[in-house]
PDB file of C-alpha atoms in Angstrom:
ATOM      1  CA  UNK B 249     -25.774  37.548 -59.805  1.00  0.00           C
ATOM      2  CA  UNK B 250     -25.042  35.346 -62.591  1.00  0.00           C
ATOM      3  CA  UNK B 251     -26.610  32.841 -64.556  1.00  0.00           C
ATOM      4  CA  UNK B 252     -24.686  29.133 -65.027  1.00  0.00           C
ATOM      5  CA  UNK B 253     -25.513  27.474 -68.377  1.00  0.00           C
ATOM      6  CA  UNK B 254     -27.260  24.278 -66.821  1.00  0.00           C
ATOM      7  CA  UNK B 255     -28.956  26.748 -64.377  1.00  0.00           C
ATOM      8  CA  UNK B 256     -32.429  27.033 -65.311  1.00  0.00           C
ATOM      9  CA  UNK B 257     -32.299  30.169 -62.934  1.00  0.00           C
ATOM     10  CA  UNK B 258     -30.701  32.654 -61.726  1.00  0.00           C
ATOM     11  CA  UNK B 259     -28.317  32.156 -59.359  1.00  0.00           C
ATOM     12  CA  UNK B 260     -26.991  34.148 -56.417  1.00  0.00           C
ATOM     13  CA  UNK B 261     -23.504  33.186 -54.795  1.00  0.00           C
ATOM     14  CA  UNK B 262     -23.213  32.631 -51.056  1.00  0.00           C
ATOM     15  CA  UNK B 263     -20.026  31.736 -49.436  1.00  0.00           C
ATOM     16  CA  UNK B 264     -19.495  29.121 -52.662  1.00  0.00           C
ATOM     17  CA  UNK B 265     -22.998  27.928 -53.111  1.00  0.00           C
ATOM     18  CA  UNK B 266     -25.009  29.140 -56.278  1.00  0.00           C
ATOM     19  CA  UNK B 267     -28.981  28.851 -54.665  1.00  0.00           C
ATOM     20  CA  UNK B 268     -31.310  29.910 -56.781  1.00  0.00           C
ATOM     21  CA  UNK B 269     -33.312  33.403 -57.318  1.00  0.00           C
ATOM     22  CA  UNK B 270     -36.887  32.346 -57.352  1.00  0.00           C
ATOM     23  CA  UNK B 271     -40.115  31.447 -55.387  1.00  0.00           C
ATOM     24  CA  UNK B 272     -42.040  28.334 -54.841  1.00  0.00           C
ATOM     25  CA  UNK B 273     -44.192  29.453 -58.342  1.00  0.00           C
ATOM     26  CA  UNK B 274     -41.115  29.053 -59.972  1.00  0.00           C
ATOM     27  CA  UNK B 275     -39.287  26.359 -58.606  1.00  0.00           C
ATOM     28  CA  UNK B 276     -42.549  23.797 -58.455  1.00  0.00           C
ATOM     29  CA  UNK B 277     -42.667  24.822 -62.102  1.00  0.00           C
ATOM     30  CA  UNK B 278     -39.185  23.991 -63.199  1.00  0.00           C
ATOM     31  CA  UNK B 279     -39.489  20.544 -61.322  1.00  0.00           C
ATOM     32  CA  UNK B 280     -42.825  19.362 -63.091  1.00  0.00           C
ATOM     33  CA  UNK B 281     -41.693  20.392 -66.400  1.00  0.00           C
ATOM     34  CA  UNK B 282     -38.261  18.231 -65.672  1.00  0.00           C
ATOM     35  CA  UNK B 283     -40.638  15.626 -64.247  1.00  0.00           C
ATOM     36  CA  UNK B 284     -43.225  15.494 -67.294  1.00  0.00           C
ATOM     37  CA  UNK B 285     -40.408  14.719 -69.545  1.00  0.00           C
ATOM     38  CA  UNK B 286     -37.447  12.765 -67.767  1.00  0.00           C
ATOM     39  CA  UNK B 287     -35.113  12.424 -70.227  1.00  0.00           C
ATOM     40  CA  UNK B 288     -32.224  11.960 -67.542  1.00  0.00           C
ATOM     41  CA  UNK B 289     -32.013  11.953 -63.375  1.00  0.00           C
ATOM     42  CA  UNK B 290     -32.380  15.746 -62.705  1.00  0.00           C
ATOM     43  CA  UNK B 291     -31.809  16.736 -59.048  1.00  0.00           C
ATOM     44  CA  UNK B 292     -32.512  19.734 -56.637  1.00  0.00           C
ATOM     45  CA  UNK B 293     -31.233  20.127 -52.877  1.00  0.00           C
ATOM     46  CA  UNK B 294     -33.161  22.521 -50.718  1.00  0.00           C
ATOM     47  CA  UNK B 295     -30.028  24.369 -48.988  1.00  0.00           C
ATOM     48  CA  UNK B 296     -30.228  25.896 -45.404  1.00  0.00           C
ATOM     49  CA  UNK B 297     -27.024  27.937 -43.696  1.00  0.00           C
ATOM     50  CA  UNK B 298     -25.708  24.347 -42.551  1.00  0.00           C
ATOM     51  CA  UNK B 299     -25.956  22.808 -45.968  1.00  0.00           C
ATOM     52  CA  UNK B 300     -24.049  25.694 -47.665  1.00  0.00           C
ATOM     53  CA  UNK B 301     -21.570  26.011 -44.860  1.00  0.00           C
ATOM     54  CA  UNK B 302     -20.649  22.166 -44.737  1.00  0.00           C
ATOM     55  CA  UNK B 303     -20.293  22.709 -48.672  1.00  0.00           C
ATOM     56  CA  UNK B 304     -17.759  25.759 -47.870  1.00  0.00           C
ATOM     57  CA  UNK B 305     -15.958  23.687 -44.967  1.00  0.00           C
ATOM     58  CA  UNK B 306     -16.081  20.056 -46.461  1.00  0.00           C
ATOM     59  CA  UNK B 307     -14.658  19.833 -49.761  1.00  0.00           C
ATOM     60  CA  UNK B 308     -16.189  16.127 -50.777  1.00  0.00           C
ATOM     61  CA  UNK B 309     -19.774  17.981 -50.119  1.00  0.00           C
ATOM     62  CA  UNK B 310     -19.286  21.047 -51.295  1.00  0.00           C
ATOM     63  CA  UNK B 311     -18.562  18.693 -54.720  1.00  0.00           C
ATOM     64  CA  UNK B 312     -21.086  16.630 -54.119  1.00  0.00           C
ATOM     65  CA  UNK B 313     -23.691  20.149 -54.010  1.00  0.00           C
ATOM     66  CA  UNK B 314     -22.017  21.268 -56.828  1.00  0.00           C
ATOM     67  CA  UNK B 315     -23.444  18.626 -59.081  1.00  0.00           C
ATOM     68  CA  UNK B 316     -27.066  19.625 -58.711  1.00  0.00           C
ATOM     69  CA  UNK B 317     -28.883  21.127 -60.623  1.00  0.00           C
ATOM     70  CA  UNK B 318     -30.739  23.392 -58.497  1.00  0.00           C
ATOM     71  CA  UNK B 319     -30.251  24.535 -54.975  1.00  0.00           C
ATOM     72  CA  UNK B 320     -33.625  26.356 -53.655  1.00  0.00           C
ATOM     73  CA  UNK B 321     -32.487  28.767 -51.162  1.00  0.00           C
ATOM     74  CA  UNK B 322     -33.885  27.175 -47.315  1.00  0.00           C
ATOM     75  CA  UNK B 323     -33.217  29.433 -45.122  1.00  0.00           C
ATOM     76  CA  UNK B 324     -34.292  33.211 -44.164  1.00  0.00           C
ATOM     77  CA  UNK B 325     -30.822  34.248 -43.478  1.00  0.00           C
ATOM     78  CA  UNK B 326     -29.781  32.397 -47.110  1.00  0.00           C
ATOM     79  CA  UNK B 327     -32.411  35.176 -48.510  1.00  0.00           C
ATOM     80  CA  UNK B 328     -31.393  37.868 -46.757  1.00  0.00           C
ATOM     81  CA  UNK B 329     -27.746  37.336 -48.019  1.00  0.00           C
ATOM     82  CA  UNK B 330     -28.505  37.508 -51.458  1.00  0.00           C
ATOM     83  CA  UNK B 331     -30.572  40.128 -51.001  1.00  0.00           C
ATOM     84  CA  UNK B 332     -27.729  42.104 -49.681  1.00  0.00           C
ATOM     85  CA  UNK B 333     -25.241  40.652 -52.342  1.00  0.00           C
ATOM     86  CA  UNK B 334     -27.033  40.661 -55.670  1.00  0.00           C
ATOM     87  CA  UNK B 335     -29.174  43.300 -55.576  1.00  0.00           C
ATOM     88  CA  UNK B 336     -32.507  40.418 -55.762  1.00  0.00           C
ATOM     89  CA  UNK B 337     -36.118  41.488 -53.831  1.00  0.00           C
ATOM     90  CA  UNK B 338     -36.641  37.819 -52.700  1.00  0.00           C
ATOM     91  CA  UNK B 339     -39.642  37.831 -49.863  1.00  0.00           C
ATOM     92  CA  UNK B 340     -39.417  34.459 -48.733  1.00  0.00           C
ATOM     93  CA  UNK B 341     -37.164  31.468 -48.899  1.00  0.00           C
ATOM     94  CA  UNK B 342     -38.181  27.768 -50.921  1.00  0.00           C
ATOM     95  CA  UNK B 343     -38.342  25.567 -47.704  1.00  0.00           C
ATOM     96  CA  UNK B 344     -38.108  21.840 -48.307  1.00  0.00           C
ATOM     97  CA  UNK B 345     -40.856  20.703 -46.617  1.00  0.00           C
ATOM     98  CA  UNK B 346     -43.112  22.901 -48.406  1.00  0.00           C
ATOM     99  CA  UNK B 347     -41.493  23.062 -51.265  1.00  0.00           C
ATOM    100  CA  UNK B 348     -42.547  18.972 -51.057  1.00  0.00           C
ATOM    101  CA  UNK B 349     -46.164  20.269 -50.225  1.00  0.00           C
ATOM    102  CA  UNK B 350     -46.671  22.528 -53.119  1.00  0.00           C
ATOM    103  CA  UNK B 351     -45.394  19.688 -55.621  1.00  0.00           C
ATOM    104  CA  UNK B 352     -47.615  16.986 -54.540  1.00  0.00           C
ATOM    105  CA  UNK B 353     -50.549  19.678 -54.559  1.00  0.00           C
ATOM    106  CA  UNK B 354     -49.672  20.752 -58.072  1.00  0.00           C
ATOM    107  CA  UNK B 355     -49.825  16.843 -59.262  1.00  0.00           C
ATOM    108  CA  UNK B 356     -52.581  15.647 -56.768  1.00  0.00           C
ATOM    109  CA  UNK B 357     -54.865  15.051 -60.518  1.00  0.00           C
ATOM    110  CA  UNK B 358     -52.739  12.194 -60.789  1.00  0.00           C
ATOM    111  CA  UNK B 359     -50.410  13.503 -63.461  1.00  0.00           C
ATOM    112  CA  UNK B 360     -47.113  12.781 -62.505  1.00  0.00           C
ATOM    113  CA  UNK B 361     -46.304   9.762 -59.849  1.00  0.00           C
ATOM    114  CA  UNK B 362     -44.050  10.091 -56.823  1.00  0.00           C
ATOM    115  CA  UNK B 363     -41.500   7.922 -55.366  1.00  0.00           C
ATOM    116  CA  UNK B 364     -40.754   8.353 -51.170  1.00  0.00           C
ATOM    117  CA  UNK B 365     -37.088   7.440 -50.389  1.00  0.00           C
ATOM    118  CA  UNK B 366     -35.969   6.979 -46.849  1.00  0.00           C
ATOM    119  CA  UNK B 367     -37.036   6.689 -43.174  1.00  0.00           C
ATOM    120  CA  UNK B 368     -38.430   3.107 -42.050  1.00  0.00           C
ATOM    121  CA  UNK B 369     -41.246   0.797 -43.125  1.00  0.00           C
ATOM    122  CA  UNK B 370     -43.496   2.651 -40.324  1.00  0.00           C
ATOM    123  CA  UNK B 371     -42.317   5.988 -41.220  1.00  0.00           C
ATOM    124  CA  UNK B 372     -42.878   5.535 -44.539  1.00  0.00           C
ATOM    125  CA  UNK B 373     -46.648   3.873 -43.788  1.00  0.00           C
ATOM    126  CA  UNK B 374     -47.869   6.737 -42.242  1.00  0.00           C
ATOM    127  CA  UNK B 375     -46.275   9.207 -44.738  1.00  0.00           C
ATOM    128  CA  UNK B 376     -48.295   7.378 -47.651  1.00  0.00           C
ATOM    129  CA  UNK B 377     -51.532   7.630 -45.338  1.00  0.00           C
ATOM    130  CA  UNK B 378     -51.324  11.009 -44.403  1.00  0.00           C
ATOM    131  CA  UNK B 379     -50.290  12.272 -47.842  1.00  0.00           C
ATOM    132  CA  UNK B 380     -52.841  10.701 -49.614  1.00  0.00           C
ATOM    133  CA  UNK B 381     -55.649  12.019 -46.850  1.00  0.00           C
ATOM    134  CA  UNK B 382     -54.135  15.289 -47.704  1.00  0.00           C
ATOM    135  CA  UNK B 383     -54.272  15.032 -51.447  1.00  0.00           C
ATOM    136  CA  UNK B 384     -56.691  12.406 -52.658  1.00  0.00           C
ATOM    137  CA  UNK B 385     -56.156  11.976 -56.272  1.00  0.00           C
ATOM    138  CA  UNK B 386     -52.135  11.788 -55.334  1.00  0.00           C
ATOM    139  CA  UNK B 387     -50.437   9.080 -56.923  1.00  0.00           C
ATOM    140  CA  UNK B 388     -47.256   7.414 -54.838  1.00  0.00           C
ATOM    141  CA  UNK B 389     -46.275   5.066 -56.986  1.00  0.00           C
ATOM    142  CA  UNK B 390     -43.449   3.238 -54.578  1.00  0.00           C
ATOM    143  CA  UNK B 391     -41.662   4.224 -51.360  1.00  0.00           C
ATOM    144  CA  UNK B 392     -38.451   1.794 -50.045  1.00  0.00           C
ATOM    145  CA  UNK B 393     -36.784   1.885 -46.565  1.00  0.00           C
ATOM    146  CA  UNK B 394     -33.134   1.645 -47.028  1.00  0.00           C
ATOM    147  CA  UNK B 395     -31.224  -0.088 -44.593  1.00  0.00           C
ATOM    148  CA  UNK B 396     -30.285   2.008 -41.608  1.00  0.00           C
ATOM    149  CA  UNK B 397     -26.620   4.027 -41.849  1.00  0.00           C
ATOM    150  CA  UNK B 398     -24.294   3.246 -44.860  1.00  0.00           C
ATOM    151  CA  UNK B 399     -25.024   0.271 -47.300  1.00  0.00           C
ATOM    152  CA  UNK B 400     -23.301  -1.023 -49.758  1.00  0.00           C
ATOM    153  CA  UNK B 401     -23.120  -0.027 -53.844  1.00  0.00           C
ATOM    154  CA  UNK B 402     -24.738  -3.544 -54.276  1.00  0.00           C
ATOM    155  CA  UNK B 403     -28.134  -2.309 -51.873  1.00  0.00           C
ATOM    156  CA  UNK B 404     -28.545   0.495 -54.515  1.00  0.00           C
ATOM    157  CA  UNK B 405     -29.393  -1.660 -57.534  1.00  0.00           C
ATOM    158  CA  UNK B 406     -32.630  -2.662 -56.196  1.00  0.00           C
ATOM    159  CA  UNK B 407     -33.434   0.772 -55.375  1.00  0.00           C
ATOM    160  CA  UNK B 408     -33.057   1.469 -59.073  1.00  0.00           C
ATOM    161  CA  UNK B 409     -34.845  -0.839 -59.883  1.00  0.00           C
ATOM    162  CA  UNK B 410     -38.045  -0.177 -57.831  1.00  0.00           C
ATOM    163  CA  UNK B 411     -37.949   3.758 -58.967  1.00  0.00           C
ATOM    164  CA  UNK B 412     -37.782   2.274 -62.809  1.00  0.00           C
ATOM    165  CA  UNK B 413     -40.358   0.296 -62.154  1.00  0.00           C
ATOM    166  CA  UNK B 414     -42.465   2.730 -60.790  1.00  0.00           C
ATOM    167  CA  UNK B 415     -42.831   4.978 -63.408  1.00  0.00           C
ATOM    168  CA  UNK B 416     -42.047   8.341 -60.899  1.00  0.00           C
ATOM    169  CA  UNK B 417     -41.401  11.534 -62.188  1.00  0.00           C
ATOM    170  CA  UNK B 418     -40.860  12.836 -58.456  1.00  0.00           C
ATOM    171  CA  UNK B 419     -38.460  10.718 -56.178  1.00  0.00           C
ATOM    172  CA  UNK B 420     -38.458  12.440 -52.871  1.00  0.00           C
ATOM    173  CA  UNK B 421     -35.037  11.643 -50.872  1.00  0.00           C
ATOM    174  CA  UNK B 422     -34.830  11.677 -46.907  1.00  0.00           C
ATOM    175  CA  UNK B 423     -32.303  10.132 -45.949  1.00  0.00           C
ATOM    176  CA  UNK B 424     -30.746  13.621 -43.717  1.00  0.00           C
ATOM    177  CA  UNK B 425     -28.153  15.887 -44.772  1.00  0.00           C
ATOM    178  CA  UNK B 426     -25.329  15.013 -45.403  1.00  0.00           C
ATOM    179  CA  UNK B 427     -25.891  11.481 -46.297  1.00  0.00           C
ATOM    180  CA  UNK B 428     -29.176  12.010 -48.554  1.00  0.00           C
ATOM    181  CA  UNK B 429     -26.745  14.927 -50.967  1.00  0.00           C
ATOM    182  CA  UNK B 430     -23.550  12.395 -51.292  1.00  0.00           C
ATOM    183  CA  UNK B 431     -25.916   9.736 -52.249  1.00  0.00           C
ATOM    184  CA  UNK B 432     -27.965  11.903 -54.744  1.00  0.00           C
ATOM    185  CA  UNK B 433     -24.666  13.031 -56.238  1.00  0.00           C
ATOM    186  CA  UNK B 434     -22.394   9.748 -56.080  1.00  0.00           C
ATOM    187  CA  UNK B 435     -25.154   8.229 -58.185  1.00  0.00           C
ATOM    188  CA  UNK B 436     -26.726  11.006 -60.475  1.00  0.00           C
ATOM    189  CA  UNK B 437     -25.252   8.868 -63.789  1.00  0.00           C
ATOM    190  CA  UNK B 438     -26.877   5.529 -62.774  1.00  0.00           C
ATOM    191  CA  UNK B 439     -30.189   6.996 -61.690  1.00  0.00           C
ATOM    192  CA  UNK B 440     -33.472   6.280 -63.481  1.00  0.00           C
ATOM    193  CA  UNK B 441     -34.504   9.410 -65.086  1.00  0.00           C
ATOM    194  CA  UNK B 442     -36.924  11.352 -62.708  1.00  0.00           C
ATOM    195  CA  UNK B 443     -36.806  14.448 -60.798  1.00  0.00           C
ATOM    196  CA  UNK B 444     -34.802  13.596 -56.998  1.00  0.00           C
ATOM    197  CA  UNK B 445     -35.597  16.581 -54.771  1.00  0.00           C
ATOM    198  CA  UNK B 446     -33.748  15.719 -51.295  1.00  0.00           C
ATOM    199  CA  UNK B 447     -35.483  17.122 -48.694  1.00  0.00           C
ATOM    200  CA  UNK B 448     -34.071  16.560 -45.446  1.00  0.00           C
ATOM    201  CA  UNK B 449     -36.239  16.034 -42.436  1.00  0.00           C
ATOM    202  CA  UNK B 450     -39.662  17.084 -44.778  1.00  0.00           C
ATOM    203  CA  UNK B 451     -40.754  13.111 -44.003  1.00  0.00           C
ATOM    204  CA  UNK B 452     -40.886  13.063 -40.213  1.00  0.00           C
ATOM    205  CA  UNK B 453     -42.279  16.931 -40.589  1.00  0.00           C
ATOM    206  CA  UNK B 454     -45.193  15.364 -42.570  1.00  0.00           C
ATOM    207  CA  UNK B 455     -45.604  12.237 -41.000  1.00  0.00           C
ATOM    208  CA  UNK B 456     -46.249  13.898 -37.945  1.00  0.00           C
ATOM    209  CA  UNK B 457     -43.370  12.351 -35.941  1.00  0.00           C
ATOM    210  CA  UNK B 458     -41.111  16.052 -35.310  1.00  0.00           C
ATOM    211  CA  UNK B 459     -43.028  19.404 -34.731  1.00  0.00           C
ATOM    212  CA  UNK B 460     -42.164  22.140 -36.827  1.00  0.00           C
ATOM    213  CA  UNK B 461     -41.351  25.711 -36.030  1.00  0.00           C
ATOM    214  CA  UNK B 462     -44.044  28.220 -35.625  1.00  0.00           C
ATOM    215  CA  UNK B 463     -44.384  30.355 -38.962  1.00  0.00           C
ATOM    216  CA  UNK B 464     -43.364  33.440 -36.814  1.00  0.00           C
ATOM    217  CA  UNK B 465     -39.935  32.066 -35.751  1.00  0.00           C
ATOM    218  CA  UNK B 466     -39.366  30.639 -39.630  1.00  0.00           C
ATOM    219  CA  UNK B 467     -40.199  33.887 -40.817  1.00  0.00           C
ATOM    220  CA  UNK B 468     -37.390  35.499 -38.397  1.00  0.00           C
ATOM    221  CA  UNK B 469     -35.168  33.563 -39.577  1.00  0.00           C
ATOM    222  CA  UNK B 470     -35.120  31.468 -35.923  1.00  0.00           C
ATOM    223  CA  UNK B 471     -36.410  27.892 -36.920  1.00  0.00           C
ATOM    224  CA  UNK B 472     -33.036  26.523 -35.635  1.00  0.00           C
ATOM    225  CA  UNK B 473     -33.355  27.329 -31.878  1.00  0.00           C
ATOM    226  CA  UNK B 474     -36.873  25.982 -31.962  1.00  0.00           C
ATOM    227  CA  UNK B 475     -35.387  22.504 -33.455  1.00  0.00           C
ATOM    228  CA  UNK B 476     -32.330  23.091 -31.481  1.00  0.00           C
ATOM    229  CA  UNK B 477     -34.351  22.972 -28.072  1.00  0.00           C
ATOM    230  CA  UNK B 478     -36.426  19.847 -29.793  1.00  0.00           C
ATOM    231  CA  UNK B 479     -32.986  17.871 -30.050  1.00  0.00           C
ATOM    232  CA  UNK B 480     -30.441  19.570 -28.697  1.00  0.00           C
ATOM    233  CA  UNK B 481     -27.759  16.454 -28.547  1.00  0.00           C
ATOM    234  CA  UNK B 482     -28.552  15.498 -31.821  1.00  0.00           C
ATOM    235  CA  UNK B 483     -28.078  18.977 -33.434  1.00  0.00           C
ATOM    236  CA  UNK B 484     -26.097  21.292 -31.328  1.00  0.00           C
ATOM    237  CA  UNK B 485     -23.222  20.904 -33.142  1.00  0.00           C
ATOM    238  CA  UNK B 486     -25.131  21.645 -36.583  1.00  0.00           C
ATOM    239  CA  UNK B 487     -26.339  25.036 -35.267  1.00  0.00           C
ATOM    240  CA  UNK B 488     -24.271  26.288 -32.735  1.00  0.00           C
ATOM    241  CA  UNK B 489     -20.640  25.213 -34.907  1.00  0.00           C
ATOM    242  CA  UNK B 490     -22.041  25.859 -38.451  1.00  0.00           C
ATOM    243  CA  UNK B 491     -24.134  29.048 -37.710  1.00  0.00           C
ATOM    244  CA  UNK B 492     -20.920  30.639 -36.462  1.00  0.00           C
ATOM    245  CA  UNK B 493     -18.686  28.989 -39.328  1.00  0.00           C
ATOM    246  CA  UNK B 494     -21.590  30.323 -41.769  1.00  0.00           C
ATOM    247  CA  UNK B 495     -21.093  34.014 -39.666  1.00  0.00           C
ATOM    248  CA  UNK B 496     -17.361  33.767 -40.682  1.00  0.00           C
ATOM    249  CA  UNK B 497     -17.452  32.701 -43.832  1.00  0.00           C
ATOM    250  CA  UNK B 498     -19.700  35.321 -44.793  1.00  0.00           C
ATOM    251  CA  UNK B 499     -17.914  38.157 -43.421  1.00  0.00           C
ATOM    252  CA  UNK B 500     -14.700  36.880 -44.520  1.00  0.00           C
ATOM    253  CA  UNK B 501     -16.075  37.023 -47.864  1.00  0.00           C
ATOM    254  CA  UNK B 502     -16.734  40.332 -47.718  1.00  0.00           C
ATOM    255  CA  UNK B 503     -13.921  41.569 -46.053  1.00  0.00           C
ATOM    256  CA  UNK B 504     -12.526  40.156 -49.041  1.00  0.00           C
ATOM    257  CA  UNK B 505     -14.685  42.013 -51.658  1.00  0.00           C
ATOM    258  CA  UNK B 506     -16.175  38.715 -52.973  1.00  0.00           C
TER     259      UNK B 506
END
């Protein structure tokens, strides 16, 4: 285990990627004390087995990851490894998704405003309903569909502009892994100062549109073959190709005494 000077944490290394040693107590409280005072864009990726192992097998990503500031450890296997490597007693991992949950819940008195990044114009309706059903006094203070694939360095002005305007502390990113990280990263300098969590598929999970895992198979570490049988052409390759890279780099690493 060791402890990076910008880390506000303790980190634990897994096949490259430092993911921090804490629980959702912790991380929701580093977030809204970043978000209370945004002196500068701080930013947090919630890291599963793919994201690490794409930042192991892709070097532009695993540079892109780098620049974070903190990486909240996804997955069950992800906790299990640094269990087993550092010597940490973590119980559960700091899932996206809920990690989302238990920062909107923690600001539902209206003290800190959120910003929802990604998805489409209907997407994004619904999220804003059902949020705000869940949490009443929550304050979203803009949302913005980006246009659909890659756009242009020109599209991203506006989008700085609208989070500026808005006053956010929180600016929630789902935009999908990779894309939503390289983004996040390529623009950390030019962001308006706030706290951008990216969060993968948390908006669809929210909004209702893609059914999520039963606790039971999250807690066994077996989320993936529940979403794998949900989509399998869409995410075969993520689970069946990087679960076994993430197998070998792990091993390897080991072998290796690292």
């Amino acid at each position: 285990m060791f402890m990076p000077n910008s880390s506000p944490s303790p980190t634990c290394d897994v096949i490259g990627t430092p993911l921090a040693v804490l629980d959702y107590e912790k991380a929701v409280a580093i977030a809204r004390a970043w978000a209370s005072e945004p002196a500068e864009a701080r930013t947090i990726a919630a890291a599963n087995t793919h994201v690490v192992t794409l930042a192991r097998h892709d070097q532009q990503f695993g540079a892109a990851l780098a620049r974070f500031d903190l990486v909240l450890p996804d997955g069950m296997p992800l906790v299990w490894a640094m269990n087993r490597r550092c010597g940490v007693q973590m119980r559960d991992r700091v899932y996206g998704p809920t990690f989302m949950l238990r920062c909107l819940e923690a600001t539902q008195d209206g003290s800190l405003q959120h910003f929802l990044l990604g998805g489409s114009d209907e997407l994004l309706g619904t999220l804003r309903q059902r949020l705000r059903e869940k949490f009443p006094g929550l304050q979203i203070a803009g949302v913005y569909a980006p246009p659909f694939g890659d756009w242009s360095n020109e599209e991203d002005d506006p989008i700085f502009e609208k989070i500026a305007a808005s006053g956010a502390g929180f600016v929630w990113v789902g935009l999908g892994c990779p894309k939503q990280e390289l983004w996040i990263s390529r623009n950390k300098a030019r962001l308006p100062p706030a706290v951008y969590c990216a969060v993968g598929a948390a908006f669809a999970f929210h909004a209702g549109r893609v059914r999520q895992a039963p606790a039971w198979m999250q807690n066994a570490g077996l989320e993936w073959i529940f979403r794998l049988a949900a989509e399998p052409r869409r995410l075969w390759r993520r689970y069946v190709l990087f679960n076994s890279l993430f197998l070998f780099y792990l091993t390897a690493d080991k072998i290796r005494g690292r």
